[in-house]
Backbone as CSV, one residue per row, in Angstrom:
resi,resn,N_x,N_y,N_z,CA_x,CA_y,CA_z,C_x,C_y,C_z
1,MET,21.292,41.946,-75.277,22.014,40.750,-74.853,21.501,40.243,-73.512
2,GLY,21.124,41.174,-72.617,20.606,40.781,-71.314,19.337,39.964,-71.430
3,ASN,18.425,40.389,-72.323,17.193,39.639,-72.523,17.488,38.258,-73.084
4,TYR,18.482,38.172,-73.961,18.813,36.886,-74.547,19.370,35.936,-73.489
5,LEU,20.251,36.448,-72.623,20.795,35.615,-71.555,19.690,35.169,-70.608
6,HIS,18.742,36.070,-70.341,17.620,35.709,-69.480,16.806,34.588,-70.124
7,ALA,16.618,34.659,-71.424,15.880,33.604,-72.134,16.637,32.283,-72.067
8,LEU,17.962,32.345,-72.164,18.755,31.124,-72.057,18.645,30.521,-70.664
9,ARG,18.600,31.379,-69.638,18.437,30.856,-68.281,17.102,30.136,-68.148
10,ARG,16.038,30.737,-68.698,14.725,30.098,-68.619,14.730,28.771,-69.363
11,ARG,15.393,28.739,-70.526,15.435,27.499,-71.292,16.217,26.444,-70.538
12,ARG,17.335,26.837,-69.924,18.123,25.886,-69.146,17.308,25.357,-67.973
13,ALA,16.503,26.221,-67.342,15.645,25.776,-66.252,14.662,24.726,-66.736
14,ARG,14.090,24.951,-67.934,13.155,23.968,-68.483,13.856,22.642,-68.758
15,GLN,15.089,22.718,-69.273,15.827,21.489,-69.561,16.143,20.726,-68.277
16,LEU,16.569,21.451,-67.245,16.877,20.798,-65.981,15.616,20.219,-65.357
17,ALA,14.518,20.967,-65.425,13.260,20.470,-64.871,12.840,19.193,-65.565
18,ALA,13.061,19.110,-66.863,12.704,17.898,-67.604,13.528,16.708,-67.120
19,GLN,14.768,16.939,-66.713,15.594,15.850,-66.195,15.031,15.312,-64.886
20,TYR,14.490,16.223,-64.057,13.990,15.791,-62.761,12.618,15.133,-62.870
21,ALA,11.874,15.480,-63.915,10.451,15.157,-63.955,10.149,13.783,-64.523
22,ALA,10.931,12.787,-64.176,10.636,11.428,-64.610,9.359,10.958,-63.933
23,PRO,8.409,10.348,-64.668,7.098,10.039,-64.123,7.100,8.982,-63.033
24,ASP,8.138,8.148,-62.934,8.132,7.078,-61.947,8.723,7.514,-60.609
25,ARG,9.083,8.765,-60.455,9.658,9.240,-59.207,8.592,9.873,-58.320
26,ASP,8.898,9.873,-57.032,8.111,10.669,-56.096,8.243,12.116,-56.542
27,GLN,7.122,12.752,-56.872,7.195,14.086,-57.465,7.188,15.189,-56.406
28,ARG,8.105,15.053,-55.463,8.359,16.111,-54.493,9.827,16.501,-54.590
29,VAL,10.089,17.786,-54.554,11.471,18.245,-54.640,11.634,19.499,-53.795
30,ALA,12.746,19.581,-53.093,13.098,20.785,-52.350,14.091,21.582,-53.175
31,VAL,13.780,22.841,-53.420,14.692,23.729,-54.132,15.239,24.718,-53.116
32,ILE,16.511,24.611,-52.819,17.145,25.426,-51.784,17.960,26.524,-52.462
33,GLY,17.493,27.755,-52.286,18.082,28.890,-52.980,17.152,29.324,-54.089
34,LEU,16.532,30.489,-53.939,15.509,30.941,-54.877,15.957,32.182,-55.654
35,GLY,17.204,32.181,-56.047,17.745,33.279,-56.835,17.547,33.067,-58.324
36,ARG,18.491,33.552,-59.124,18.354,33.517,-60.583,18.302,32.103,-61.139
37,PHE,18.908,31.151,-60.436,18.874,29.765,-60.872,17.696,29.012,-60.268
38,GLY,17.556,29.092,-58.956,16.537,28.296,-58.267,15.112,28.720,-58.548
39,ARG,14.889,30.040,-58.695,13.510,30.510,-58.885,12.889,30.000,-60.185
40,PRO,13.533,30.203,-61.368,12.902,29.676,-62.579,12.798,28.161,-62.589
41,LEU,13.752,27.487,-61.929,13.688,26.039,-61.849,12.475,25.603,-61.033
42,ALA,12.259,26.264,-59.882,11.109,25.936,-59.042,9.794,26.209,-59.767
43,VAL,9.738,27.320,-60.494,8.528,27.666,-61.242,8.235,26.621,-62.312
44,GLU,9.275,26.193,-63.029,9.079,25.226,-64.103,8.660,23.860,-63.552
45,LEU,9.266,23.445,-62.447,8.875,22.178,-61.842,7.425,22.222,-61.374
46,THR,7.034,23.360,-60.818,5.641,23.527,-60.391,4.710,23.436,-61.586
47,ARG,5.099,24.074,-62.674,4.276,24.032,-63.881,4.121,22.604,-64.391
48,ARG,5.138,21.784,-64.166,5.095,20.397,-64.608,4.357,19.483,-63.633
49,GLY,3.797,20.063,-62.591,2.985,19.275,-61.671,3.712,18.735,-60.465
50,TRP,4.948,19.161,-60.249,5.686,18.700,-59.080,5.282,19.485,-57.840
51,ASP,5.411,18.835,-56.701,5.185,19.475,-55.409,6.520,20.043,-54.947
52,VAL,6.680,21.366,-55.042,7.969,22.010,-54.801,7.970,22.725,-53.454
53,LEU,8.991,22.467,-52.670,9.243,23.208,-51.445,10.400,24.148,-51.713
54,GLY,10.138,25.463,-51.728,11.172,26.449,-51.986,11.705,27.027,-50.692
55,LEU,13.016,27.064,-50.556,13.651,27.524,-49.319,14.762,28.522,-49.619
56,ASP,14.859,29.555,-48.774,15.934,30.526,-48.917,16.089,31.267,-47.594
57,VAL,17.291,31.787,-47.356,17.520,32.561,-46.128,17.016,33.992,-46.276
58,ALA,16.767,34.437,-47.512,16.351,35.821,-47.765,14.823,35.915,-47.806
59,PRO,14.211,36.637,-46.872,12.750,36.734,-46.854,12.164,37.302,-48.141
60,HIS,12.838,38.292,-48.767,12.264,38.915,-49.953,12.201,37.941,-51.131
61,LEU,13.167,36.990,-51.193,13.125,35.998,-52.260,11.994,35.001,-52.050
62,VAL,11.763,34.651,-50.812,10.649,33.746,-50.493,9.323,34.430,-50.772
63,GLN,9.221,35.705,-50.405,7.984,36.452,-50.637,7.655,36.554,-52.119
64,ARG,8.678,36.650,-52.964,8.451,36.737,-54.413,7.802,35.472,-54.952
65,MET,7.943,34.366,-54.238,7.370,33.108,-54.692,5.952,32.901,-54.176
66,GLY,5.435,33.883,-53.417,4.064,33.785,-52.928,3.079,33.691,-54.074
67,GLY,2.188,32.723,-54.010,1.221,32.521,-55.077,1.748,31.698,-56.231
68,VAL,3.061,31.419,-56.223,3.659,30.601,-57.274,3.895,29.181,-56.767
69,LEU,4.535,29.084,-55.601,4.785,27.786,-54.987,3.772,27.525,-53.887
70,THR,3.380,26.271,-53.754,2.471,25.896,-52.674,3.176,25.980,-51.327
71,HIS,4.452,25.635,-51.320,5.224,25.614,-50.085,6.505,26.422,-50.266
72,ALA,6.720,27.404,-49.424,7.951,28.190,-49.439,8.201,28.690,-48.022
73,ALA,9.468,28.739,-47.641,9.778,29.145,-46.274,11.159,29.776,-46.217
74,VAL,11.305,30.683,-45.255,12.610,31.261,-44.948,13.320,30.280,-44.026
75,ALA,14.487,29.806,-44.432,15.173,28.783,-43.639,16.661,28.782,-43.937
76,ASP,17.445,28.516,-42.887,18.886,28.350,-43.019,19.174,26.857,-43.117
77,CYS,19.380,26.389,-44.334,19.515,24.954,-44.559,20.927,24.439,-44.293
78,THR,21.830,25.330,-43.840,23.139,24.836,-43.413,23.015,24.116,-42.079
79,ASP,21.878,24.277,-41.412,21.605,23.593,-40.145,20.865,22.298,-40.449
80,PRO,21.466,21.144,-40.209,20.800,19.876,-40.525,19.479,19.688,-39.786
81,GLN,19.373,20.294,-38.587,18.121,20.187,-37.835,16.979,20.876,-38.583
82,THR,17.291,21.989,-39.242,16.274,22.702,-40.013,15.759,21.834,-41.153
83,LEU,16.642,21.154,-41.829,16.229,20.267,-42.911,15.316,19.158,-42.394
84,ARG,15.642,18.617,-41.239,14.795,17.562,-40.673,13.434,18.106,-40.277
85,GLN,13.414,19.281,-39.662,12.145,19.857,-39.221,11.226,20.164,-40.402
86,LEU,11.811,20.570,-41.524,11.019,20.894,-42.711,10.659,19.661,-43.538
87,GLY,11.206,18.510,-43.158,10.894,17.277,-43.868,11.690,17.070,-45.133
88,VAL,12.700,17.915,-45.375,13.489,17.804,-46.602,14.228,16.475,-46.648
89,THR,14.644,15.959,-45.503,15.397,14.708,-45.474,14.550,13.517,-45.909
90,GLU,13.232,13.705,-45.999,12.356,12.626,-46.456,12.068,12.711,-47.950
91,PHE,12.533,13.778,-48.590,12.323,13.927,-50.028,13.266,12.996,-50.792
92,THR,12.850,12.608,-51.984,13.731,11.810,-52.837,14.589,12.685,-53.746
93,SER,14.247,13.980,-53.862,14.999,14.886,-54.728,15.178,16.235,-54.053
94,ALA,16.364,16.808,-54.244,16.637,18.146,-53.730,17.616,18.841,-54.662
95,VAL,17.435,20.152,-54.796,18.310,20.969,-55.632,18.924,22.063,-54.773
96,VAL,20.241,22.153,-54.774,20.941,23.229,-54.075,21.280,24.277,-55.124
97,GLY,20.505,25.360,-55.142,20.648,26.372,-56.183,21.351,27.628,-55.731
98,ILE,22.103,27.557,-54.636,22.785,28.739,-54.098,23.918,29.145,-55.035
99,GLY,23.985,30.443,-55.361,24.909,30.875,-56.386,26.160,31.572,-55.909
100,THR,26.154,32.213,-54.753,27.304,33.035,-54.378,28.037,32.542,-53.138
101,ASP,27.374,31.822,-52.254,27.975,31.381,-51.001,28.429,29.932,-51.145
102,MET,29.694,29.746,-51.526,30.198,28.400,-51.754,30.168,27.561,-50.481
103,GLU,30.502,28.184,-49.355,30.527,27.454,-48.093,29.140,26.928,-47.749
104,ALA,28.113,27.781,-47.923,26.745,27.341,-47.638,26.334,26.225,-48.585
105,SER,26.691,26.338,-49.848,26.370,25.302,-50.827,26.955,23.963,-50.415
106,ILE,28.215,23.962,-50.004,28.896,22.721,-49.626,28.287,22.141,-48.349
107,LEU,27.998,23.002,-47.379,27.403,22.532,-46.123,26.035,21.908,-46.359
108,ILE,25.209,22.575,-47.165,23.867,22.063,-47.428,23.937,20.746,-48.183
109,ALA,24.813,20.676,-49.189,24.965,19.427,-49.929,25.410,18.306,-48.994
110,SER,26.331,18.610,-48.087,26.796,17.610,-47.124,25.656,17.142,-46.228
111,ASN,24.839,18.089,-45.779,23.701,17.738,-44.930,22.725,16.815,-45.654
112,LEU,22.458,17.125,-46.915,21.528,16.301,-47.699,22.098,14.904,-47.925
113,LEU,23.397,14.835,-48.186,24.035,13.537,-48.392,24.016,12.713,-47.113
114,GLU,24.318,13.340,-46.000,24.309,12.627,-44.721,22.907,12.139,-44.367
115,ALA,21.892,12.878,-44.814,20.512,12.474,-44.544,20.044,11.380,-45.489
116,GLY,20.845,11.088,-46.503,20.502,10.009,-47.415,19.519,10.373,-48.500
117,VAL,19.397,11.663,-48.839,18.522,12.062,-49.946,19.088,11.442,-51.223
118,PRO,18.304,10.636,-51.933,18.861,9.831,-53.032,19.199,10.571,-54.315
119,ASN,18.581,11.726,-54.558,18.845,12.456,-55.802,19.115,13.922,-55.466
120,ILE,20.381,14.316,-55.579,20.764,15.677,-55.215,21.411,16.344,-56.423
121,TRP,20.877,17.499,-56.790,21.462,18.358,-57.814,22.027,19.587,-57.111
122,ALA,23.155,20.077,-57.574,23.734,21.268,-56.962,24.342,22.163,-58.033
123,LYS,24.086,23.453,-57.909,24.695,24.438,-58.790,26.102,24.736,-58.300
124,ALA,27.050,24.770,-59.233,28.426,25.152,-58.917,28.728,26.490,-59.580
125,ILE,29.483,27.336,-58.890,29.809,28.648,-59.436,31.180,28.666,-60.098
126,SER,31.904,27.546,-60.001,33.207,27.423,-60.647,33.517,25.943,-60.796
127,ARG,34.513,25.642,-61.617,34.907,24.246,-61.777,35.440,23.677,-60.466
128,GLN,36.171,24.498,-59.705,36.683,24.043,-58.418,35.533,23.703,-57.473
129,HIS,34.532,24.572,-57.445,33.354,24.321,-56.630,32.685,23.019,-57.073
130,GLY,32.567,22.835,-58.382,31.950,21.621,-58.894,32.723,20.374,-58.516
131,GLN,34.055,20.449,-58.556,34.876,19.301,-58.191,34.695,18.944,-56.719
132,ILE,34.568,19.950,-55.873,34.342,19.690,-54.445,33.008,18.988,-54.246
133,LEU,31.976,19.475,-54.929,30.661,18.855,-54.805,30.684,17.412,-55.299
134,GLU,31.385,17.170,-56.391,31.480,15.808,-56.911,32.212,14.898,-55.934
135,ARG,33.273,15.409,-55.315,34.018,14.596,-54.346,33.186,14.283,-53.111
136,LEU,32.301,15.200,-52.758,31.403,14.939,-51.636,30.451,13.790,-51.948
137,GLY,30.132,13.650,-53.237,29.198,12.607,-53.635,27.891,13.113,-54.196
138,VAL,27.811,14.428,-54.474,26.597,14.987,-55.079,26.357,14.296,-56.416
139,HIS,25.113,13.910,-56.641,24.805,13.068,-57.792,24.854,13.813,-59.123
140,HIS,24.461,15.076,-59.118,24.424,15.854,-60.365,24.918,17.268,-60.069
141,VAL,26.005,17.662,-60.720,26.573,19.005,-60.541,26.341,19.796,-61.825
142,VAL,25.819,21.018,-61.673,25.491,21.870,-62.813,26.299,23.153,-62.716
143,LEU,26.927,23.542,-63.838,27.641,24.820,-63.918,26.927,25.691,-64.941
144,PRO,25.820,26.319,-64.570,25.002,27.035,-65.567,25.708,28.196,-66.236
145,GLU,26.487,28.985,-65.480,27.172,30.119,-66.102,28.208,29.648,-67.109
146,HIS,28.965,28.604,-66.743,29.974,28.083,-67.662,29.311,27.520,-68.917
147,GLU,28.244,26.736,-68.718,27.554,26.143,-69.861,26.942,27.217,-70.748
148,MET,26.370,28.247,-70.120,25.774,29.331,-70.891,26.845,30.098,-71.665
149,GLY,27.999,30.312,-71.020,29.081,31.015,-71.696,29.552,30.259,-72.925
150,GLU,29.715,28.950,-72.804,30.127,28.140,-73.949,29.078,28.200,-75.046
151,ARG,27.820,28.158,-74.636,26.737,28.158,-75.624,26.705,29.469,-76.406
152,VAL,26.783,30.580,-75.694,26.754,31.879,-76.360,27.978,32.044,-77.258
153,ALA,29.138,31.531,-76.813,30.344,31.623,-77.632,30.147,30.915,-78.965
154,HIS,29.506,29.755,-78.934,29.247,29.040,-80.183,28.312,29.837,-81.085
155,LEU,27.328,30.489,-80.490,26.377,31.247,-81.294,27.015,32.506,-81.875
156,VAL,27.919,33.126,-81.110,28.534,34.373,-81.559,29.580,34.127,-82.638
157,THR,30.394,33.089,-82.455,31.537,32.891,-83.348,31.233,32.020,-84.556
158,GLY,30.117,31.283,-84.528,29.834,30.360,-85.609,28.577,30.714,-86.370
159,ARG,28.131,29.767,-87.183,26.929,29.928,-87.976,25.754,29.197,-87.333
160,MET,25.869,28.881,-86.058,24.824,28.127,-85.369,23.701,29.048,-84.909
161,LEU,22.472,28.540,-84.981,21.323,29.259,-84.466,21.031,28.862,-83.030
162,ASP,21.486,27.676,-82.637,21.373,27.227,-81.258,22.363,26.094,-81.051
163,PHE,22.757,25.877,-79.790,23.780,24.895,-79.483,23.515,24.338,-78.094
164,ILE,23.425,23.006,-77.982,23.240,22.356,-76.694,24.280,21.249,-76.577
165,GLU,25.106,21.316,-75.544,26.148,20.315,-75.336,25.671,19.275,-74.335
166,PHE,25.973,17.999,-74.616,25.658,16.906,-73.721,26.968,16.284,-73.233
167,ASP,26.857,15.182,-72.509,28.053,14.505,-72.026,28.816,13.869,-73.187
168,ASP,30.056,13.453,-72.883,30.880,12.706,-73.831,31.132,13.473,-75.126
169,ASP,31.313,14.803,-75.003,31.704,15.603,-76.166,30.673,15.520,-77.286
170,TYR,29.395,15.498,-76.925,28.307,15.351,-77.898,27.442,16.596,-77.846
171,ALA,26.893,16.990,-79.009,26.102,18.215,-79.050,24.955,18.093,-80.044
172,LEU,23.961,18.937,-79.845,22.845,19.095,-80.770,22.827,20.552,-81.211
173,VAL,22.733,20.776,-82.527,22.890,22.110,-83.084,21.758,22.420,-84.050
174,LYS,21.305,23.676,-84.024,20.395,24.177,-85.046,21.197,25.097,-85.954
175,THR,21.165,24.840,-87.260,21.973,25.613,-88.191,21.297,25.671,-89.557
176,VAL,21.696,26.651,-90.345,21.194,26.768,-91.721,21.877,25.710,-92.582
177,ALA,21.126,25.103,-93.485,21.671,24.043,-94.343,22.781,24.584,-95.234
178,PRO,23.942,23.954,-95.230,25.026,24.373,-96.137,24.740,23.899,-97.562
179,ASP,25.272,24.606,-98.533,25.052,24.261,-99.945,25.536,22.856,-100.270
180,ALA,26.540,22.377,-99.535,27.143,21.082,-99.850,26.181,19.912,-99.711
181,VAL,25.056,20.102,-98.984,24.134,18.980,-98.769,22.754,19.257,-99.361
182,THR,22.612,20.320,-100.136,21.298,20.665,-100.688,21.096,20.037,-102.068
183,GLY,19.827,19.840,-102.382,19.475,19.403,-103.723,19.424,17.916,-103.953
184,VAL,19.861,17.121,-102.969,19.817,15.664,-103.122,19.269,15.051,-101.831
185,PRO,18.711,13.824,-101.891,18.229,13.175,-100.661,19.367,12.967,-99.669
186,LEU,19.031,12.987,-98.382,20.050,12.815,-97.349,20.798,11.500,-97.521
187,GLY,20.080,10.482,-97.940,20.736,9.193,-98.129,21.813,9.221,-99.185
188,GLU,21.688,10.112,-100.163,22.687,10.219,-101.226,23.792,11.217,-100.886
189,SER,23.484,12.193,-100.052,24.499,13.205,-99.713,25.550,12.662,-98.754
190,ARG,25.266,11.519,-98.112,26.230,10.853,-97.220,26.754,11.814,-96.147
191,VAL,25.817,12.547,-95.536,26.191,13.525,-94.512,26.925,12.863,-93.353
192,ARG,26.407,11.729,-92.898,27.028,11.073,-91.736,28.437,10.598,-92.054
193,THR,28.620,10.029,-93.229,29.937,9.521,-93.605,30.928,10.645,-93.862
194,ARG,30.488,11.686,-94.560,31.387,12.767,-94.953,31.696,13.727,-93.817
195,TYR,30.690,14.002,-92.968,30.862,15.047,-91.954,30.761,14.533,-90.511
196,GLY,30.380,13.286,-90.332,30.303,12.728,-88.987,29.144,13.239,-88.168
197,VAL,28.080,13.726,-88.827,26.907,14.239,-88.110,25.657,13.552,-88.646
198,THR,24.591,13.654,-87.865,23.301,13.098,-88.265,22.259,14.208,-88.285
199,VAL,21.564,14.369,-89.390,20.474,15.338,-89.494,19.206,14.668,-88.973
200,VAL,18.657,15.187,-87.881,17.489,14.555,-87.262,16.198,15.333,-87.495
201,GLY,16.304,16.602,-87.864,15.111,17.413,-88.086,15.358,18.473,-89.124
202,ILE,14.278,18.948,-89.748,14.396,19.959,-90.796,13.206,20.899,-90.730
203,LYS,13.455,22.177,-90.972,12.401,23.192,-90.974,12.542,24.040,-92.232
204,ARG,11.511,24.034,-93.045,11.506,24.861,-94.238,10.898,26.222,-93.906
205,PRO,11.272,27.270,-94.621,10.716,28.601,-94.342,9.189,28.587,-94.326
206,GLY,8.625,29.114,-93.239,7.179,29.190,-93.119,6.518,27.921,-92.653
207,GLU,7.300,26.874,-92.362,6.748,25.606,-91.908,7.340,25.232,-90.556
208,GLY,6.771,24.189,-89.941,7.296,23.706,-88.674,8.358,22.643,-88.886
209,PHE,9.012,22.235,-87.789,10.031,21.200,-87.869,9.404,19.842,-88.149
210,THR,10.073,19.033,-88.954,9.670,17.654,-89.220,10.895,16.761,-89.115
211,HIS,10.659,15.468,-88.919,11.771,14.523,-88.856,12.421,14.382,-90.228
212,ALA,13.720,14.227,-90.228,14.456,14.014,-91.470,14.615,12.520,-91.721
213,THR,14.488,12.099,-92.972,14.683,10.707,-93.362,15.720,10.652,-94.478
214,THR,16.066,9.447,-94.892,17.043,9.297,-95.973,16.509,9.837,-97.290
215,GLU,15.170,9.952,-97.392,14.564,10.466,-98.621,14.407,11.984,-98.615
216,THR,14.641,12.608,-97.472,14.455,14.055,-97.368,15.456,14.800,-98.244
217,VAL,14.948,15.713,-99.075,15.811,16.542,-99.920,15.923,17.919,-99.267
218,ILE,17.123,18.322,-98.919,17.357,19.597,-98.249,17.482,20.704,-99.290
219,ALA,16.821,21.820,-99.011,16.879,22.971,-99.912,17.622,24.117,-99.234
220,ARG,18.057,25.078,-100.011,18.708,26.264,-99.455,17.735,26.981,-98.529
221,ARG,18.276,27.537,-97.449,17.535,28.269,-96.419,16.780,27.353,-95.467
222,ASP,16.843,26.028,-95.679,16.265,25.125,-94.688,17.083,25.223,-93.404
223,VAL,16.407,25.066,-92.272,17.081,25.020,-90.972,17.129,23.561,-90.531
224,LEU,18.312,23.126,-90.112,18.517,21.727,-89.744,18.791,21.573,-88.253
225,ILE,18.337,20.456,-87.695,18.746,20.030,-86.360,19.732,18.887,-86.567
226,VAL,20.955,19.073,-86.089,22.055,18.151,-86.362,22.674,17.691,-85.048
227,THR,23.038,16.411,-84.956,23.705,15.885,-83.771,25.022,15.246,-84.159
228,GLY,25.931,15.177,-83.191,27.223,14.542,-83.420,28.250,15.043,-82.422
229,LYS,29.486,14.608,-82.575,30.569,15.111,-81.740,30.707,16.625,-81.946
230,ILE,31.117,17.317,-80.895,31.158,18.779,-80.945,32.003,19.279,-82.115
231,HIS,33.192,18.719,-82.283,34.048,19.208,-83.381,33.392,18.968,-84.739
232,ALA,32.625,17.877,-84.859,31.974,17.556,-86.137,30.831,18.524,-86.441
233,VAL,29.996,18.806,-85.417,28.868,19.713,-85.678,29.365,21.148,-85.885
234,GLU,30.463,21.509,-85.203,31.046,22.831,-85.424,31.526,22.966,-86.872
235,SER,32.223,21.958,-87.353,32.740,21.997,-88.719,31.601,22.017,-89.734
236,PHE,30.558,21.242,-89.478,29.421,21.195,-90.386,28.721,22.558,-90.450
237,ALA,28.535,23.184,-89.275,27.872,24.498,-89.231,28.681,25.551,-89.967
238,GLU,29.991,25.425,-89.947,30.842,26.401,-90.630,30.743,26.311,-92.133
239,LEU,30.166,25.233,-92.655,29.982,25.099,-94.101,28.882,26.018,-94.606
240,ALA,27.990,26.437,-93.700,26.823,27.232,-94.112,27.243,28.613,-94.611
């Protein structure tokens, strides 16, 4: 289970990095906090070609990033002067990835906001912490442990092979095709009308994923990528 959770953390880091990596932005980002959340995020952003400045108060965490990040430094970012000296206040993007010190997280986020950094992401360790960050004005608040817990719960209790939740009660799910939709083209099975979900991809045993169309005929043991409201995709997955 530990390896699986570690894999989910890496996948979440890739997803978050993809959100930051819009091609029209200044591709510099400061990642403050190089622990279990910040380190894989910084590595993934670097892999995507971003210029990453990694910062942490713990020397051993900074040392672990040697040879991985071009720029890394031991720094106490609760001091606004430190942020100015390091040039973080001139960045267009910053991530506060501190996981255990709520006070430091709030102080650093406040410093970044006061400096006018236009895109700030911050990790929250609880819903209360997240609400405080949102009230401060942080642009993007992430609760990775909560999101991971919900995701694993869906995988453990249901027939889902993977589960990703988005805003507005919307989700994308990987699941085995239920018998109720097999043997006929998607256009005739009326999946969207009957179940409130949309089949966007299909994978047959031994083959790769392909886009699903109204002419696609689903067979038993096919793996589907399905989108829709959370309650709808949950109900659809339970048919399998």
